[in-house]
C-alpha positions as MATLAB code, in Angstrom:
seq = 'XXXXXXXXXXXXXXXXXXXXXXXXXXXXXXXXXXXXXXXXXXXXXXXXXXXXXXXXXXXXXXXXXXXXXXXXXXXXXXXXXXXXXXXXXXXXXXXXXXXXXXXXXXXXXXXXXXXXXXXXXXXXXXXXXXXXXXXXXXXXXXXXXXXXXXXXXXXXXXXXXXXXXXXXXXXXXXXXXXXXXXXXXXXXXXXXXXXXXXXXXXXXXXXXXXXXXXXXXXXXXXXXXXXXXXXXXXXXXXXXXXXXXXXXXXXXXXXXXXXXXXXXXXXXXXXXXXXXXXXXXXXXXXXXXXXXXXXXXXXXXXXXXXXXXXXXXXXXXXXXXXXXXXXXXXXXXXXXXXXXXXXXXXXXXXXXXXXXXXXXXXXXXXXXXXXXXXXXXXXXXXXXXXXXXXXXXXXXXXXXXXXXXXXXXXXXXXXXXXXXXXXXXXXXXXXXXXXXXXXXXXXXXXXXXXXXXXXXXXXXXXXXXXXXXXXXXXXXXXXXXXXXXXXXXXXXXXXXXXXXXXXXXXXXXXXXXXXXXXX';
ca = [
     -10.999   90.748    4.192;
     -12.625   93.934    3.311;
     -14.755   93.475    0.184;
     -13.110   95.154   -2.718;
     -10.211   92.840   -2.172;
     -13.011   89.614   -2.451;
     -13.591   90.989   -5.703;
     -10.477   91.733   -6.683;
      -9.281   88.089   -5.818;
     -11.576   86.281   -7.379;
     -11.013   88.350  -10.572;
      -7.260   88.086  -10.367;
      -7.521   84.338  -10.078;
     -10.181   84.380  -13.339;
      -7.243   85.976  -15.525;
      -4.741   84.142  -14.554;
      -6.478   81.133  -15.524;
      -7.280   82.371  -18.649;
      -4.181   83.651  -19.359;
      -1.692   81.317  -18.135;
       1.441   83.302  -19.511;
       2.450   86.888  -19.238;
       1.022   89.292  -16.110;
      -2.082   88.952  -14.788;
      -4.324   92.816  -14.285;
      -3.489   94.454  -10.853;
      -6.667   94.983   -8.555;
      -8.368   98.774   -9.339;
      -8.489  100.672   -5.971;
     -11.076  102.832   -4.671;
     -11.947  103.927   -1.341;
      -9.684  105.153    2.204;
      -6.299  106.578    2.300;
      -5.382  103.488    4.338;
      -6.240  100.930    1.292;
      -4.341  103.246   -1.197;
      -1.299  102.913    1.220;
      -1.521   98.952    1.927;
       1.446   97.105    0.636;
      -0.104   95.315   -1.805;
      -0.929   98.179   -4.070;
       2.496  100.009   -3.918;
       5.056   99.035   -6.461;
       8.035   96.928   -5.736;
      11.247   96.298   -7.640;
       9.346   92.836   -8.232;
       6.049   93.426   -9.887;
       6.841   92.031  -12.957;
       8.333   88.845  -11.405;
       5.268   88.479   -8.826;
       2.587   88.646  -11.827;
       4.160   86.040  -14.265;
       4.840   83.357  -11.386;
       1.119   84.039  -10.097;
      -0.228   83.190  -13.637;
       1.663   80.389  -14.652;
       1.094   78.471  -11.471;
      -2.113   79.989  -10.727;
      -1.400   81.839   -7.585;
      -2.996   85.291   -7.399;
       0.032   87.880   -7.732;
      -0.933   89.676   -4.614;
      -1.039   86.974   -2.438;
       2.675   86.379   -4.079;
       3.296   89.830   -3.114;
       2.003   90.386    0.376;
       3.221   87.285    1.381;
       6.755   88.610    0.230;
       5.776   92.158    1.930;
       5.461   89.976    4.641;
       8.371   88.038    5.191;
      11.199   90.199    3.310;
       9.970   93.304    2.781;
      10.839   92.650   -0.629;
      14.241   92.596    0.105;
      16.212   89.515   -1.618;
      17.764   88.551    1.564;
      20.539   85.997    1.441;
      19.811   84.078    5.297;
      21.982   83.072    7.704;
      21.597   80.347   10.757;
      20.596   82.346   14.004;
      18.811   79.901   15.775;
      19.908   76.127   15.871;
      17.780   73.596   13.934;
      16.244   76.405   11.826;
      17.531   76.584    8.146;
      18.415   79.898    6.712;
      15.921   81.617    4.632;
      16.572   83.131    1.123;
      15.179   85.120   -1.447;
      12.556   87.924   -1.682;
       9.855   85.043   -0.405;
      12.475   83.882    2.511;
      12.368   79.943    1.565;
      13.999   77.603    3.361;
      15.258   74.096    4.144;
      13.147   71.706    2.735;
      10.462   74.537    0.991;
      12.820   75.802   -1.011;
      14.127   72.559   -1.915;
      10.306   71.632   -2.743;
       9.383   74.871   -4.524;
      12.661   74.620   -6.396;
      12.379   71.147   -8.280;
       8.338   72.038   -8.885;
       9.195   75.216  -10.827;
      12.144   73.660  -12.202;
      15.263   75.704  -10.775;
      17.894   74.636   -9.245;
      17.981   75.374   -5.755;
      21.071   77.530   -6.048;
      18.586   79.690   -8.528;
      15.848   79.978   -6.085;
      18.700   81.177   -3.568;
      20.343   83.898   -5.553;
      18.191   85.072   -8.296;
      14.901   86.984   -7.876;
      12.841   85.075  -10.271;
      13.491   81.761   -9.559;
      12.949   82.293   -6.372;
       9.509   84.113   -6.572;
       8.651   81.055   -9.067;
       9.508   78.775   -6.251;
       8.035   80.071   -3.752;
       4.641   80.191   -6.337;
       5.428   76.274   -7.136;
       5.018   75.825   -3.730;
       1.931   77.416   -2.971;
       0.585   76.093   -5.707;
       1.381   72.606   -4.540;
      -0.399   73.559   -0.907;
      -3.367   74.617   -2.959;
      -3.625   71.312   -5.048;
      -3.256   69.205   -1.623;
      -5.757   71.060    0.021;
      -8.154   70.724   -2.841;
      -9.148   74.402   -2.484;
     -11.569   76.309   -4.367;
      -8.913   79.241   -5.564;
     -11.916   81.511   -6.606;
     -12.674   81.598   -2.361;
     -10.108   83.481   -1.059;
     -10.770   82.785    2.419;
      -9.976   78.756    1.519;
      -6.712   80.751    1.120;
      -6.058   80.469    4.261;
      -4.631   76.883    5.541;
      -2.239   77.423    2.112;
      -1.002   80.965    4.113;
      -0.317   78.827    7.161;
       0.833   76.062    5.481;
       3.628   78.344    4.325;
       4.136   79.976    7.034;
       5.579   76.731    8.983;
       4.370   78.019   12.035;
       3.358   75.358   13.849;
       1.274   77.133   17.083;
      -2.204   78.113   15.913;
      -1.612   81.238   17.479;
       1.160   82.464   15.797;
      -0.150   81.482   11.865;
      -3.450   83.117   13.075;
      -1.299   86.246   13.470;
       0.866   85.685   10.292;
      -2.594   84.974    8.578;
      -3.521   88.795    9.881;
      -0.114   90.345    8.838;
      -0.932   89.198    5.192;
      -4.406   90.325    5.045;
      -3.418   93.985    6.018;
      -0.395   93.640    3.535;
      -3.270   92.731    1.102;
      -5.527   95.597    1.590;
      -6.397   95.966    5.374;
      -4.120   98.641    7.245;
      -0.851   98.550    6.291;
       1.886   98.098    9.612;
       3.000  100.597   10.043;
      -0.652  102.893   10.255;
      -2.042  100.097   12.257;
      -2.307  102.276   15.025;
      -3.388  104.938   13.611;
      -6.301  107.146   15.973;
      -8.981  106.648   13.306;
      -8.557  103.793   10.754;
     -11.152  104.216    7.667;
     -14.494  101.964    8.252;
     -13.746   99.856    5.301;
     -10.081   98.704    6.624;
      -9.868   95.515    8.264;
      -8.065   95.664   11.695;
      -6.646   92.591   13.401;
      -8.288   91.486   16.967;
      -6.764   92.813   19.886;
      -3.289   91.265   20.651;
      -2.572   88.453   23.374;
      -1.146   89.827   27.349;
      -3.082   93.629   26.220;
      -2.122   93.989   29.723;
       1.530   94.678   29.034;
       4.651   92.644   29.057;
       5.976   92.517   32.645;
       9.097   94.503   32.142;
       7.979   96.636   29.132;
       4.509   97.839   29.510;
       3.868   98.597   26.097;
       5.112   94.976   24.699;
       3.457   92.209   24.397;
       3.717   88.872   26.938;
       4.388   85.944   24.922;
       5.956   83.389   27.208;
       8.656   81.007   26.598;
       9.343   78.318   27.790;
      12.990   78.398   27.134;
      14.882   79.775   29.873;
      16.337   79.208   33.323;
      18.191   81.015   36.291;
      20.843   83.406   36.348;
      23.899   82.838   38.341;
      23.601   83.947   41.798;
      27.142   85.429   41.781;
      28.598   88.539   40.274;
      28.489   86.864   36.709;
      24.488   86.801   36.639;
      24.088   90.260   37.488;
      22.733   91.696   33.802;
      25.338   93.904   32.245;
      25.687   93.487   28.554;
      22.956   94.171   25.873;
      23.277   92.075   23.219;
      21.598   93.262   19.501;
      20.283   90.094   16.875;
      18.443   90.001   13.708;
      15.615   86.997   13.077;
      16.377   85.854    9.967;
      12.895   85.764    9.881;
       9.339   87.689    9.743;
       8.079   88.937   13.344;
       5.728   86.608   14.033;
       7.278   83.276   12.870;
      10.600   84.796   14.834;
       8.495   84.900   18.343;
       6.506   82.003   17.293;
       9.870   80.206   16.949;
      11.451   81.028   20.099;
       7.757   80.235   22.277;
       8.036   76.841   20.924;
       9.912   74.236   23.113;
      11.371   72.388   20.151;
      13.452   75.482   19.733;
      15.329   74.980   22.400;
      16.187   78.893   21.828;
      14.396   82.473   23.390;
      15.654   86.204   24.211;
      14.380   88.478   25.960;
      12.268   90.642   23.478;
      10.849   90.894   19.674;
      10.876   94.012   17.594;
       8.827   93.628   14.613;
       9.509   94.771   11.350;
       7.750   98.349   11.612;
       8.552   98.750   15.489;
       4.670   98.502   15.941;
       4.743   95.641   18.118;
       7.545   94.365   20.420;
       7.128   91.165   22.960;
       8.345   89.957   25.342;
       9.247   86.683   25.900;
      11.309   86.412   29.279;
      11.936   88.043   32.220;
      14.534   90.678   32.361;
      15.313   88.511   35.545;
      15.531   85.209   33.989;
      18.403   84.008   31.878;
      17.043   83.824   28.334;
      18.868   81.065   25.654;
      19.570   83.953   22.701;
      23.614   83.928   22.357;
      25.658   80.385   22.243;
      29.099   81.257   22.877;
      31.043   82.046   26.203;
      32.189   85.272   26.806;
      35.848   86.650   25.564;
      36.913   89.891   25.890;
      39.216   90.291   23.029;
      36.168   90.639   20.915;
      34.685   93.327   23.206;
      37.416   95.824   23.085;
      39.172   94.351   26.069;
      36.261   94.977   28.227;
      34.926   93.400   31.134;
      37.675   90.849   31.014;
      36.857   89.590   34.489;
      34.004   87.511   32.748;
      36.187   85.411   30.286;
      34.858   82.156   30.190;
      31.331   83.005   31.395;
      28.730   81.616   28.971;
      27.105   84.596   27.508;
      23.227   84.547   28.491;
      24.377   84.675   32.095;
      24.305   88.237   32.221;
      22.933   89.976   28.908;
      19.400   90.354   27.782;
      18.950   89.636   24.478;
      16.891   91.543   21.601;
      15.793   90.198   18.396;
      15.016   92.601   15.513;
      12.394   90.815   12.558;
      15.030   91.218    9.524;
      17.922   90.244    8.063;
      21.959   90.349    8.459;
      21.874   90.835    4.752;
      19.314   93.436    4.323;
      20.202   96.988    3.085;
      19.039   98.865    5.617;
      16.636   99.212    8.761;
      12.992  101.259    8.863;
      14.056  104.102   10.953;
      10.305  103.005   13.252;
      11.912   99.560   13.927;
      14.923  101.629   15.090;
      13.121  103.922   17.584;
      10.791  101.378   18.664;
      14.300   99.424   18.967;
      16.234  102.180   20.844;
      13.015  103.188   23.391;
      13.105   99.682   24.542;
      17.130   99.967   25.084;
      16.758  102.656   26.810;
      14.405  101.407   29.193;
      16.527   98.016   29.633;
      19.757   99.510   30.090;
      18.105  102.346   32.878;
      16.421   99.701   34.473;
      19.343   97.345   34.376;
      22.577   99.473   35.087;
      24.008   98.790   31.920;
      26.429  101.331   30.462;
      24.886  102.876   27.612;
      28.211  102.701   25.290;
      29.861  100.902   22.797;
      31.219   97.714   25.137;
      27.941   97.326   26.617;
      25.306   97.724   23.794;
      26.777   95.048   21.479;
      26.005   92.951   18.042;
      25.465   88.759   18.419;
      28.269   88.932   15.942;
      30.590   90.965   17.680;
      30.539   88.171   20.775;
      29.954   85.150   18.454;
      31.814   85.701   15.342;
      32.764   81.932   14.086;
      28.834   81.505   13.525;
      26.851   84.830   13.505;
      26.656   87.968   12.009;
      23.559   89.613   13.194;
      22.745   92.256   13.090;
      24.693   92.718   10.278;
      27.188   95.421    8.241;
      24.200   98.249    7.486;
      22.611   97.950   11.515;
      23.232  102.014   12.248;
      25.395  101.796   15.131;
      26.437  105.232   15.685;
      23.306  106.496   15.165;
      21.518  103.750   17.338;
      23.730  103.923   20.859;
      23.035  107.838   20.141;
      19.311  107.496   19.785;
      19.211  105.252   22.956;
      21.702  107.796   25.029;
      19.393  110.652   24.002;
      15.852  109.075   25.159;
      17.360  108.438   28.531;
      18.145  112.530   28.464;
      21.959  112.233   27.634;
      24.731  113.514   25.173;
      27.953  111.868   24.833;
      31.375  113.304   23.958;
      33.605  111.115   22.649;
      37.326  111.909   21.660;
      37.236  109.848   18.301;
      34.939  111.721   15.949;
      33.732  108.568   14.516;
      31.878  107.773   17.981;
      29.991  110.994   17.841;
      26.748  112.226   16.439;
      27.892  115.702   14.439;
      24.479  117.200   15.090;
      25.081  117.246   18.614;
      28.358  116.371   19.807;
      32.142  117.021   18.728;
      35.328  116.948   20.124;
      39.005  119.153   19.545;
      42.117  117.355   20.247;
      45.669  118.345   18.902;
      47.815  116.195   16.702;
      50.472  116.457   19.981;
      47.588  114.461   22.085;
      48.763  110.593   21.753;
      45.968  108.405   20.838;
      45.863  104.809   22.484;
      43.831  101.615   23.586;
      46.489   99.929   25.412;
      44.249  100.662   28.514;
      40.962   98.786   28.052;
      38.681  100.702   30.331;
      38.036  103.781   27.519;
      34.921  104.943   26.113;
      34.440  104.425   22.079;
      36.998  104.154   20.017;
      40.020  104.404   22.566;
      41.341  107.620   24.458;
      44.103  110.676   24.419;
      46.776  111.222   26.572;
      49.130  114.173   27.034;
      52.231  115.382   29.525;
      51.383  117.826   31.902;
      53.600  120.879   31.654;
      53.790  123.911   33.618;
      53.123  126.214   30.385;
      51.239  124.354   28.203;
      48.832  126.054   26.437;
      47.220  123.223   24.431;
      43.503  121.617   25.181;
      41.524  118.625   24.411;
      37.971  120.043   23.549;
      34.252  118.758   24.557;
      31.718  120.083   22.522;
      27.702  119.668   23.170;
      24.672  121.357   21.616;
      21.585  122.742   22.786;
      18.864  123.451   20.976;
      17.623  125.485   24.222;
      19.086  126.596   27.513;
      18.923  123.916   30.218;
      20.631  122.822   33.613;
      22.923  120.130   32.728;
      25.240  117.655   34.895;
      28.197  116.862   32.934;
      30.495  113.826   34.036;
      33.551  113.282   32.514;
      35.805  109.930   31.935;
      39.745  108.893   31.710;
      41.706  105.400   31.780;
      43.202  103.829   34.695;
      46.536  104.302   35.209;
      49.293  105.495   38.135;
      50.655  108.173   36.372;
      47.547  110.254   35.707;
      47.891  113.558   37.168;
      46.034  114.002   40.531;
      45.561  117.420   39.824;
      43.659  117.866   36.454;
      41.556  120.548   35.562;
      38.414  121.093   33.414;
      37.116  124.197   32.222;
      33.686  124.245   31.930;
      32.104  127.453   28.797;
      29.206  128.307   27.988;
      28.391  128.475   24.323;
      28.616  132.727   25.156;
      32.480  131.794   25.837;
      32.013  132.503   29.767;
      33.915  130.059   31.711;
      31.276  128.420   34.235;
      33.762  126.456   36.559;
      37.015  125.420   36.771;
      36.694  122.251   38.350;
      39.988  120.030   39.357;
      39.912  116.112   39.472;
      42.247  113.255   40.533;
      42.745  111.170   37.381;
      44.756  108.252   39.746;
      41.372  107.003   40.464;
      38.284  106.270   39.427;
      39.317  104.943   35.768;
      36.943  103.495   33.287;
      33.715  105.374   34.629;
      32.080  108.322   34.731;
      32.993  111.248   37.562;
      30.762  113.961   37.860;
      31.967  117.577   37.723;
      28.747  119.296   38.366;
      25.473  120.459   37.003;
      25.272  123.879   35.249;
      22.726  126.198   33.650;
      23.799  126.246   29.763;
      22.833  128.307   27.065;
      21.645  127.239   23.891;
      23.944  126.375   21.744;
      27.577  124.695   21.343;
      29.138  124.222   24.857;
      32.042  123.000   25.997;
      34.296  121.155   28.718;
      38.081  121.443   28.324;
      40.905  119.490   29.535;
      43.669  121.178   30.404;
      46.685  120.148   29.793;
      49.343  122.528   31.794;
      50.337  121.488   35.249;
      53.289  120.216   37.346;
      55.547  117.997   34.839;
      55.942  114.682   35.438;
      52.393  112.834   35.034;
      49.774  112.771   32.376;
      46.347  113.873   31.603;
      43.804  111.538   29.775;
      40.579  112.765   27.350;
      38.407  110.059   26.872;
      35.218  111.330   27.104;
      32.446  113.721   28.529;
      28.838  113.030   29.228;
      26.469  115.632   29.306;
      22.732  114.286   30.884;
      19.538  115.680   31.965;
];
C-alpha cells in the first residue's frame, strides 16, 4: 500500500476509536491523477452508512467501502443461486449463507434486514469484520495485519485467488483503480498488482488469462457435441471469488471464460474443446424460439461454451468496458466456433434454464450486445422487426399488407414477413444499412422454409445515391433458415438498401426475414 493510505489508515482507525458514534474523517488526498480516481475516494450513495458502521465497530470506513467497491460495486444486489452449493449473496457488501447470518445477529439485525436494507447490511457486514479482527488478535493501527481479516472475508479458500482479491481491494483503496490498471504510464506513487498467472495467454483467447479447472469432461463425439450455442451468465459474485469458485473441485461447477467487472481481465478456465459444467438443464427448444429442435433432450454443456460475467441478475445496469471486453470475446468464440451470431444462438442461462436461473438478468443490453458482437466480426444485420435492430445502423420498411409470423421456426429475430406474389404488385419489404464510408460489401439475405416460397424472387440491390446495383433473383424453396449470398458490391456512404420484391407469377409467396450486410 502506497504510503499516504498507511497514514491515512492508521488515522482513520485513531478517530474511530475515539469517537465511537457518528462518521469517522475521510482520508485528505494529495498526489497522482490515478489516487484522486481510486474508488475509495469517490462518493457513493453509501458514505454515510459506510462511516457510522466503521466507527461503531471499529472498522476503518474505507476498508468498509473498497471492500463493497469490490464485491458490488456498491450496488445493493439482491443474489440469486447460480452455482450449486454456493448461497446467494445480498446487499451492497454481497453477504452470504452463514456470514450474513453471523454478521447479522453481531450487529443485531435480523437477517431479513441485512438482506434488504442498506444499513443493516453494511452494519453486518462491519460486525463481521470486526469479529475476524478480534479472532485474529490484530493490531488495527497496522493495516497490513489487515490482511488475513480481507481473506477471511473473502471465503476464498485457494491462496491464490484471496492473494488476488487482497490486490483488488488495495487498488480500490488507493492503488490504481480497475479500470486504469492498464493504463501506459501509471503515476510512481500507485501501487500495481504483480503480473497475472498463464501471462502467456489463455489457449483459446490470447489475451485471457489460463486458470485451469478441473471441472470438465468430453464432448459428445456425435453431432450433439459439436459447439453451437453461446450461452451468457452472471456470477453472483466478484471476479475473482467467481473464477476462484469454479477452479476449485468442491464446486463441482466451471465455464468456459470469466469477464471481470471492468472487462480488464477475462480467463479462461476450459477449453473451447472440452465440455465445461456451466448450465444444468437439458436442452428444449420451446424456450429457444423453436430453434434447433433436433437437440431436445441433449443436456446443455454438450455443445455451448459458457461465459460468466462478475455481477449480478439484479444489478441496474452493466459498465459498457465489461460489455466490449464481453462482446470481443463473443466474437472471437462464435468466428472460431461456427456459431450463428443471432438471437437463437447467443443466449441468456435463463432463457434455457428458467425454473432456477435468471442470469444475466432483465437490464443485460441484449440488442445492443448481439449488435456489438456482429459488428467486431465486420457485420450489419437487417432484421424485419424493428425491435431486433440497432437504429444507428440498420432499419427495415415493410407494409401493413406483409403478414407477420413465427409459425416457421427457422427465422432470424423476432419472427419473419410473408407476402403473395402478384403479377403487378408494386409493394416492397425494405433493407436498410448505413455507412459511415464507402466500402465493398457482401450482402446475404435470409427467408423460412417452406414449399410454397416462390422460386423466382427478386432483390433489388440501391445504393444510398438511389442507383439500383443488381437485380439479383433467388429460389426461396430452398435453403431456409440460413443465410444465401447475393453478392458483394461497392456502396456508398450512407443508407443503402436491399429490397424484396414482391410482384411475380401468382400463386406462391415471398418471405423477408432478414439481410446481412458483412465485410
Amino acid at each position: 500500500m502506497t504510503a499516504w493510505l498507511r497514514a491515512a489508515f492508521i488515522v482513520l482507525v485513531a478517530a474511530c476509536r475515539e469517537a465511537p458514534v457518528g462518521p469517522c474523517p475521510s482520508p485528505r488526498v494529495a498526489g497522482s491523477a490515478a489516487e484522486q480516481a481510486a474508488p475509495v475516494v469517490r462518493r457513493s450513495p453509501f458514505d454515510s452508512a459506510f462511516a457510522s458502521a466503521g466507527a461503531e465497530f471499529h472498522v476503518p470506513p474505507t476498508l468498509l467501502k473498497a471492500i463493497g467497491w469490490v464485491e458490488t460495486r456498491w450496488e445493493m444486489v439482491q443474489g440469486a443461486e447460480e452455482f450449486a452449493g454456493r448461497a446467494p449473496a445480498f446487499g451492497v457488501m454481497a453477504l452470504r449463507g452463514a456470514a450474513l447470518e453471523r454478521g447479522a445477529a453481531r450487529a443485531g439485525v435480523t437477517p431479513e434486514a441485512a438482506r434488504r436494507d442498506p444499513l443493516a447490511n453494511i452494519r453486518a457486514a462491519a460486525a463481521l469484520l470486526d469479529a475476524f479482527a478480534d479472532e485474529a488478535a490484530i493490531d488495527r493501527s497496522r493495516n497490513e495485519q489487515w490482511s488475513g481479516v480481507i481473506a477471511r472475508y473473502s471465503e476464498i479458500e485457494r491462496p491464490d485467488g484471496r492473494a488476488a482479491y487482497g490486490r483488488e481491494v488495495d487498488r480500490a483503496l488507493g492503488g490504481v483503480p480497475p479500470q486504469l490498471a492498464r493504463a501506459p504510464a501509471p503515476a510512481p506513487t500507485a501501487c500495481l498488482p504483480p503480473p497475472p498467472p498463464g501471462s502467456g495467454g489463455a489457449p483459446d483467447y490470447p489475451p485471457g488469462v489460463w486458470r485451469a479447472s478441473p471441472n470438465f469432461n468430453a464432448r459428445p463425439s456425435d453431432s450433439t457435441g459439436r459447439v453451437h450455442v453461446l450461452i451468457i451468465h452472471t456470477c453472483e459474485s466478484n471476479y475473482t471469488g467467481c473464477w476462484s469458485w469454479l477452479v476449485n473441485p468442491a464446486s463441482q461447477a466451471s465455464v468456459h471464460y470469466v469477464v471481470s467487472e471492468d472487462g480488464n481481465e477475462i480467463s479462461q478456465l476450459v477449453h473451447e474443446s472440452d465440455r465445461a459444467w456451466h448450465i444444468a438443464a437439458t436442452y428444449d427448444c420451446t424456450l429457444n424460439r423453436r430453434h434447433d429442435c433436433w437437440l431436445n433432450g441433449v443436456q446443455s454443456n454438450d455443445f455451448t461454451v459458457g461465459i460468466e460475467h462478475a455481477g449480478f441478475a439484479s444489478q441496474g445496469s452493466f459498465p459498457t468496458s465489461q460489455l466490449e471486453a464481453s462482446a470481443t470475446l463473443a466474437c472471437d468464440v462464435t468466428r472460431d466456433r461456427g456459431i450463428p451470431r443471432d438471437w437463437q444462438h447467443i443466449v441468456g442461462h435463463g432463457q434455457l434454464q428458467p425454473a432456477t436461473r435468471t442470469d444475466p438478468g432483465p437490464n443485460w443490453p441484449w440488442i445492443a450486445y448481439v449488435h456489438r458482437v456482429q459488428a467486431l466480426c465486420g457485420e450489419t444485420v437487417v432484421d424485419d422487426s424493428a425491435p431486433f435492430n440497432d437504429p444507428a445502423l440498420a432499419a427495415a420498411a415493410v407494409p401493413a399488407a406483409w403478414t407477420a409470423s413465427d409459425t416457421t421456426p427457422d427465422y432470424y429475430g423476432g419472427g419473419y414477413r410473408w407476402a403473395s406474389t402478384q403479377p403487378d404488385a408494386t409493394d416492397v419489404a425494405a433493407f436498410s444499412f448505413r455507412l459511415a464510408a464507402p466500402a465493398s460489401r457482401a450482402v446475404d439475405a435470409r427467408w423460412t422454409s417452406g414449399t410454397n416460397r416462390s422460386p423466382h424472387a427478386a432483390y433489388a440491390v440501391i445504393s444510398s445515391a438511389g442507383d439500383t446495383l443488381a437485380l439479383v433473383r433467388v429460389d426461396q424453396t430452398t435453403g431456409g433458415g440460413r443465410w444465401r449470398a447475393l453478392g458483394t458490391w461497392a456502396f456508398p456512404a450512407g443508407w443503402n438498401r436491399v429490397v424484396l420484391l414482391r410482384r411475380g407469377t401468382a400463386g406462391s409467396v415471398v418471405v423477408a426475414d432478414a439481410v446481412r450486410v458483412r465485410e
